[in-house]
mmCIF file of C-alpha atoms in Angstrom:
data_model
loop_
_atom_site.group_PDB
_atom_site.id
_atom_site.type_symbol
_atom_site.label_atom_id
_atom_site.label_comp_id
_atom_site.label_asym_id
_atom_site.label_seq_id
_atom_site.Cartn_x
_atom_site.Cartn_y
_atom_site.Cartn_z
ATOM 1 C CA UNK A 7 -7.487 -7.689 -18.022
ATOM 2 C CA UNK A 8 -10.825 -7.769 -15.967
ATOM 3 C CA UNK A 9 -10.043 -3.987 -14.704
ATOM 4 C CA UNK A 10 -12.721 -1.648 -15.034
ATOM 5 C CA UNK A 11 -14.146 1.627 -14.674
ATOM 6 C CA UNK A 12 -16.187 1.476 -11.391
ATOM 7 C CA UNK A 13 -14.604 -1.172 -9.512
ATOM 8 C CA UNK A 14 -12.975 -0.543 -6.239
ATOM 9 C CA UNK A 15 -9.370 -0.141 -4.518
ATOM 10 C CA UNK A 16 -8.970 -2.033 -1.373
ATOM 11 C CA UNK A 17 -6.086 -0.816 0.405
ATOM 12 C CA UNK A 18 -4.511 -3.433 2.838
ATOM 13 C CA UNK A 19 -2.193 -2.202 5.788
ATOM 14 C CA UNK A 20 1.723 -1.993 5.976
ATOM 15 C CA UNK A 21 4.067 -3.189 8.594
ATOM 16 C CA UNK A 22 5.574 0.012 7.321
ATOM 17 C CA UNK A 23 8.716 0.839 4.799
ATOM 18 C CA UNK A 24 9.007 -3.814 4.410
ATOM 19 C CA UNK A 25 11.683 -3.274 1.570
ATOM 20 C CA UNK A 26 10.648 -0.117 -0.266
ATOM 21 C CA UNK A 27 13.197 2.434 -1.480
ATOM 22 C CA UNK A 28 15.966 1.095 1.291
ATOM 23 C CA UNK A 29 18.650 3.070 -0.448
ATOM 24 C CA UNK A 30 16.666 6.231 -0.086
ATOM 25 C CA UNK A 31 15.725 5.209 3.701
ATOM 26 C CA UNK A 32 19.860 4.960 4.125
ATOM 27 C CA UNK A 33 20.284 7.803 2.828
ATOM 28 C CA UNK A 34 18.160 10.078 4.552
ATOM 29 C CA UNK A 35 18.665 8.273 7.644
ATOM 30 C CA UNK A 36 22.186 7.472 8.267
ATOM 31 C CA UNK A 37 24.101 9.867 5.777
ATOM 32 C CA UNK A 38 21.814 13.143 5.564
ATOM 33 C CA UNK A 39 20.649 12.777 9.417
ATOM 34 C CA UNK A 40 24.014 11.005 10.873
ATOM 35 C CA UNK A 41 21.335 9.291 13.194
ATOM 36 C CA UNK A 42 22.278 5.222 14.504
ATOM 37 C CA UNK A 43 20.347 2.331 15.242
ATOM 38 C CA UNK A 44 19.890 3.266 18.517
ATOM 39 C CA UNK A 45 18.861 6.859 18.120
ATOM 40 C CA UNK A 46 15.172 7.687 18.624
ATOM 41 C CA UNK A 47 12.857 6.540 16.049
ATOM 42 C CA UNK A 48 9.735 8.652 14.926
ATOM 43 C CA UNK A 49 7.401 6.230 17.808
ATOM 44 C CA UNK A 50 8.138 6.686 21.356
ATOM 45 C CA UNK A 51 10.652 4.055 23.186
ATOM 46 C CA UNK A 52 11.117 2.586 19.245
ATOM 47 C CA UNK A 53 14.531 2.862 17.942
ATOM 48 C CA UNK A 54 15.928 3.696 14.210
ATOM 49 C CA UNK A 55 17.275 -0.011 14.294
ATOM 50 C CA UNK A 56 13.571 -1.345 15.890
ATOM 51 C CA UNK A 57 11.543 0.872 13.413
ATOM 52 C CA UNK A 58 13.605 0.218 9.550
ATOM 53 C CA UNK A 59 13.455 -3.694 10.551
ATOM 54 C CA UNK A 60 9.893 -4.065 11.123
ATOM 55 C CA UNK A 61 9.005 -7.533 10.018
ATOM 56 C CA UNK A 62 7.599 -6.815 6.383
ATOM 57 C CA UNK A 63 3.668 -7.966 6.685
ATOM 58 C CA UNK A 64 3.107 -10.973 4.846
ATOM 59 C CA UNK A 65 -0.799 -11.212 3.195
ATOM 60 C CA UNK A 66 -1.043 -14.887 2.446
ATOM 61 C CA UNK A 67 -3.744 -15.862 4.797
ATOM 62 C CA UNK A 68 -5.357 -12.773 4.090
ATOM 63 C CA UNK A 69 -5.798 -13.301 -0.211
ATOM 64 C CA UNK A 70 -5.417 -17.024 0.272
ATOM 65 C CA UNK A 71 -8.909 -16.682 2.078
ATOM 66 C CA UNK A 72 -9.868 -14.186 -0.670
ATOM 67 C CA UNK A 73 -9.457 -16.325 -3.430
ATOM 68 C CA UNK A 74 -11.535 -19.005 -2.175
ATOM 69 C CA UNK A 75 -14.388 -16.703 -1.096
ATOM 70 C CA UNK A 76 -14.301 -15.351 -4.372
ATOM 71 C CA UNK A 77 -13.663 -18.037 -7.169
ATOM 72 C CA UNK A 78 -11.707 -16.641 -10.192
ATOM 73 C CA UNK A 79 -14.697 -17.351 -12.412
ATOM 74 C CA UNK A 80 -17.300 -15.118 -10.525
ATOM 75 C CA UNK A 81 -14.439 -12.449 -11.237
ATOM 76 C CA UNK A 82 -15.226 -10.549 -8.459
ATOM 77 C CA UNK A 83 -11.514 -10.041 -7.645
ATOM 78 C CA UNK A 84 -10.090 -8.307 -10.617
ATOM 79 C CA UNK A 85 -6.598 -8.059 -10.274
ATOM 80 C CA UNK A 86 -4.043 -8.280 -7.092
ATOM 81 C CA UNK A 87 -1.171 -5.701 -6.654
ATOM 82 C CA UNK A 88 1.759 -6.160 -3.994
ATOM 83 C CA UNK A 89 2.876 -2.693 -3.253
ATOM 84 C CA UNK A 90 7.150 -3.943 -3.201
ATOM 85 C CA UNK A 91 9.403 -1.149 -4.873
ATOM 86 C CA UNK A 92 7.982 1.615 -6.577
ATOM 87 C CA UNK A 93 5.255 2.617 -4.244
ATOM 88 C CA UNK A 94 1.766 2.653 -4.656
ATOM 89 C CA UNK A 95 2.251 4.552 -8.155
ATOM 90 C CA UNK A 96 4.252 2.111 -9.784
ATOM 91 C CA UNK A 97 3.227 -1.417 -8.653
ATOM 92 C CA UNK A 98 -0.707 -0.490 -8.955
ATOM 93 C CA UNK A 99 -0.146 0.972 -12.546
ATOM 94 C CA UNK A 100 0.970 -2.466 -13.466
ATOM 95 C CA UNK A 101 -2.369 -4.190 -12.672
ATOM 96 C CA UNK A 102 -4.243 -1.441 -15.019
ATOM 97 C CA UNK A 103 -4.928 -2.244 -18.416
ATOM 98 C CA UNK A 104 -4.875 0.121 -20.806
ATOM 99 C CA UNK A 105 -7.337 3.211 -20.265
ATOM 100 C CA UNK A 106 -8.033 2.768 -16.895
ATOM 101 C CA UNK A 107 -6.473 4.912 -14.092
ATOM 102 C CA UNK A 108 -7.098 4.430 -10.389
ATOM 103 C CA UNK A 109 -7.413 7.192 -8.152
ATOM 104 C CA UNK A 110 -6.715 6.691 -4.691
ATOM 105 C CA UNK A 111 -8.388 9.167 -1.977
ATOM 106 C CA UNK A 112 -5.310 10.445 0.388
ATOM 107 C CA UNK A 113 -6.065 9.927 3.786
ATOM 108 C CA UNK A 114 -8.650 7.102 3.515
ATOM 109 C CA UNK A 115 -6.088 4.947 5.065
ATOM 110 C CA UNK A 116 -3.590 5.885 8.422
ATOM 111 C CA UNK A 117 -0.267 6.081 7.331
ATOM 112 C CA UNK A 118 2.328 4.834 9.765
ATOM 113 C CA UNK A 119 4.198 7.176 11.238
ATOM 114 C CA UNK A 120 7.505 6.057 9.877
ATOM 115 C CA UNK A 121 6.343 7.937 6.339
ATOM 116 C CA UNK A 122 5.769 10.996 7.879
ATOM 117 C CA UNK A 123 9.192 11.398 9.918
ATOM 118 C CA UNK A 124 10.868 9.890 6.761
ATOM 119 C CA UNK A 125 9.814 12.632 4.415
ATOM 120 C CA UNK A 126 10.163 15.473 7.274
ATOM 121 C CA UNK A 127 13.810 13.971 8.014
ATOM 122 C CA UNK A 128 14.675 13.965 4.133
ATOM 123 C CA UNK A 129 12.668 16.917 3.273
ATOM 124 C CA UNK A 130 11.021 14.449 0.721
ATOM 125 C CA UNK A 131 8.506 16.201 -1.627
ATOM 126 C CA UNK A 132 4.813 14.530 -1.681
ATOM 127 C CA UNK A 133 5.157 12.670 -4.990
ATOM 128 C CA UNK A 134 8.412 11.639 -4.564
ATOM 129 C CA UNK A 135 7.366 9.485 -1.336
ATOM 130 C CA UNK A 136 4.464 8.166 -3.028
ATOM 131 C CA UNK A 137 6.452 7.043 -6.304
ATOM 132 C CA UNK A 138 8.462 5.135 -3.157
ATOM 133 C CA UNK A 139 7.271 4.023 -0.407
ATOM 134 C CA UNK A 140 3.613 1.863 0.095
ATOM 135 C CA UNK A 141 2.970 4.789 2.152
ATOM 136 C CA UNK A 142 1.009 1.986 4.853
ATOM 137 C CA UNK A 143 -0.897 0.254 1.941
ATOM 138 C CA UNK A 144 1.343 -3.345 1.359
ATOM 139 C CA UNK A 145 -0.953 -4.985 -1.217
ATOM 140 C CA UNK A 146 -4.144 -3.867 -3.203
ATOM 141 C CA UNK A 147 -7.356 -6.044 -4.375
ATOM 142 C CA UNK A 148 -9.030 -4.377 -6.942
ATOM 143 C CA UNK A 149 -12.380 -5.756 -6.909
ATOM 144 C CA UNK A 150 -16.340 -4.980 -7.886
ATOM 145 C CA UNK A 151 -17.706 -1.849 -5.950
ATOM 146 C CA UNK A 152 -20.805 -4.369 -4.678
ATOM 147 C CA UNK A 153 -17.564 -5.970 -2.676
ATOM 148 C CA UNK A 154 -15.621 -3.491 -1.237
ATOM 149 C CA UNK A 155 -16.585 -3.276 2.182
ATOM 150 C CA UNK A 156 -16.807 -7.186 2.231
ATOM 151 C CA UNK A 157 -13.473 -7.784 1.086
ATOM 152 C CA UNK A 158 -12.233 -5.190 3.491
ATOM 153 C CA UNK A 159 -13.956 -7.013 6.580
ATOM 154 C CA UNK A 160 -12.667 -10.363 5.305
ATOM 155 C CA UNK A 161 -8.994 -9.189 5.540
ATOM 156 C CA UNK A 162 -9.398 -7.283 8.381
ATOM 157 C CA UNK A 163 -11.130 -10.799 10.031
ATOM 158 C CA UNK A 164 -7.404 -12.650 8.907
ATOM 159 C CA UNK A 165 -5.459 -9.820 11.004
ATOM 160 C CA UNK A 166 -4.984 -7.212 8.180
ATOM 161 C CA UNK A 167 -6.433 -3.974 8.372
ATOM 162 C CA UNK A 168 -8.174 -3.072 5.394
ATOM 163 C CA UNK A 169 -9.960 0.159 3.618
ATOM 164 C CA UNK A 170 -11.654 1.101 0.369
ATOM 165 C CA UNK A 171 -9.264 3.425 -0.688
ATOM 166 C CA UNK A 172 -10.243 4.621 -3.925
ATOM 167 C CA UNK A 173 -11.999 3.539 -7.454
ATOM 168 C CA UNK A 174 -11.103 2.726 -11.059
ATOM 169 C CA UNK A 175 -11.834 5.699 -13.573
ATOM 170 C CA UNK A 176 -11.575 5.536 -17.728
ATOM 171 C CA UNK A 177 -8.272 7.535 -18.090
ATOM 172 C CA UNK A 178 -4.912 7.294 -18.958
ATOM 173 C CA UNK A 179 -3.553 4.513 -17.754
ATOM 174 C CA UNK A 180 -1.874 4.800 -14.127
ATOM 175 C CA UNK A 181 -2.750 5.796 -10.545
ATOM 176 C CA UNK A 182 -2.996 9.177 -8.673
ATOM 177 C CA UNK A 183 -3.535 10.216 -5.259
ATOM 178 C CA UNK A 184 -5.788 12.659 -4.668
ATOM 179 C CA UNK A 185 -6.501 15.274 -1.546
#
């Protein structure tokens, strides 16, 4: 409810796919490709099997320490988003209230390499992967501009990398990714 216009995305990293859009993963994986577990992976000397059970990263510590930086009442954290099922699109719209739209800046963050040999593999369009996968960003902090860069350095001090990867705009309400 605290969402506005101006305030900043803070993208926090990905241990990669954690349990986004499995079935799709199968799919273009085992039944489209025919590869195994043991074939090669899209990292050198990483398996299939080593690279789709990647420990999902948990961020705990990391908003745990947030939090009590940042007491709810100064409201300088505005609203929290796990990126789970539905990608960035989805699980980021859900934060927005109504007439604000976030707009995330494509490549302002690395994406694992996973993403890219997913949607080569599949021959996944662009939005399709994005309405999917986290895409390497497992949890957002939406948060005043004045804090961006501190929030970032904060996470990325509890083990998480962290960017500013976009803002909040007066819009429809939802998310795009732009570049």
């Amino acid at each position: 409810a605290h969402v506005q216009a101006g305030d900043a995305v803070v993208g926090l990293a990905s241990s990669g796919v954690h349990s986004n859009g499995y079935s799709l993963v199968r799919k273009i994986v085992f039944a489209a490709a025919g590869l195994t577990v043991d074939a090669d992976g899209p990292e050198p000397g990483k398996s299939v099997g080593d690279t789709l059970l990647t420990p999902t990263r948990l961020y705990v510590k990391a908003v745990k320490g947030l939090v009590a930086h940042y007491p709810v009442k100064k409201r300088v954290i505005r609203g929290l988003a796990n990126i789970t099922g539905g990608g960035l699109i989805d699980n980021l719209g859900r934060i927005l209230p109504p007439g604000k739209r976030a707009v995330l800046r494509r490549g302002s963050w690395p994406v694992p390499p996973v993403f890219g040999w997913l949607q080569k593999l599949g021959g996944v369009a662009q939005p399709e992967m994005d309405k999917v996968f986290n895409g390497g960003v497992g949890f957002c902090v939406v948060c005043g501009p004045a804090f961006a860069n501190s929030i970032a350095k904060q996470c990325q001090d509890a083990g998480v990398d962290a960017w500013v990867i976009g803002e909040v705009v007066a819009g429809e309400t939802g998310v795009e990714i732009a570049g």
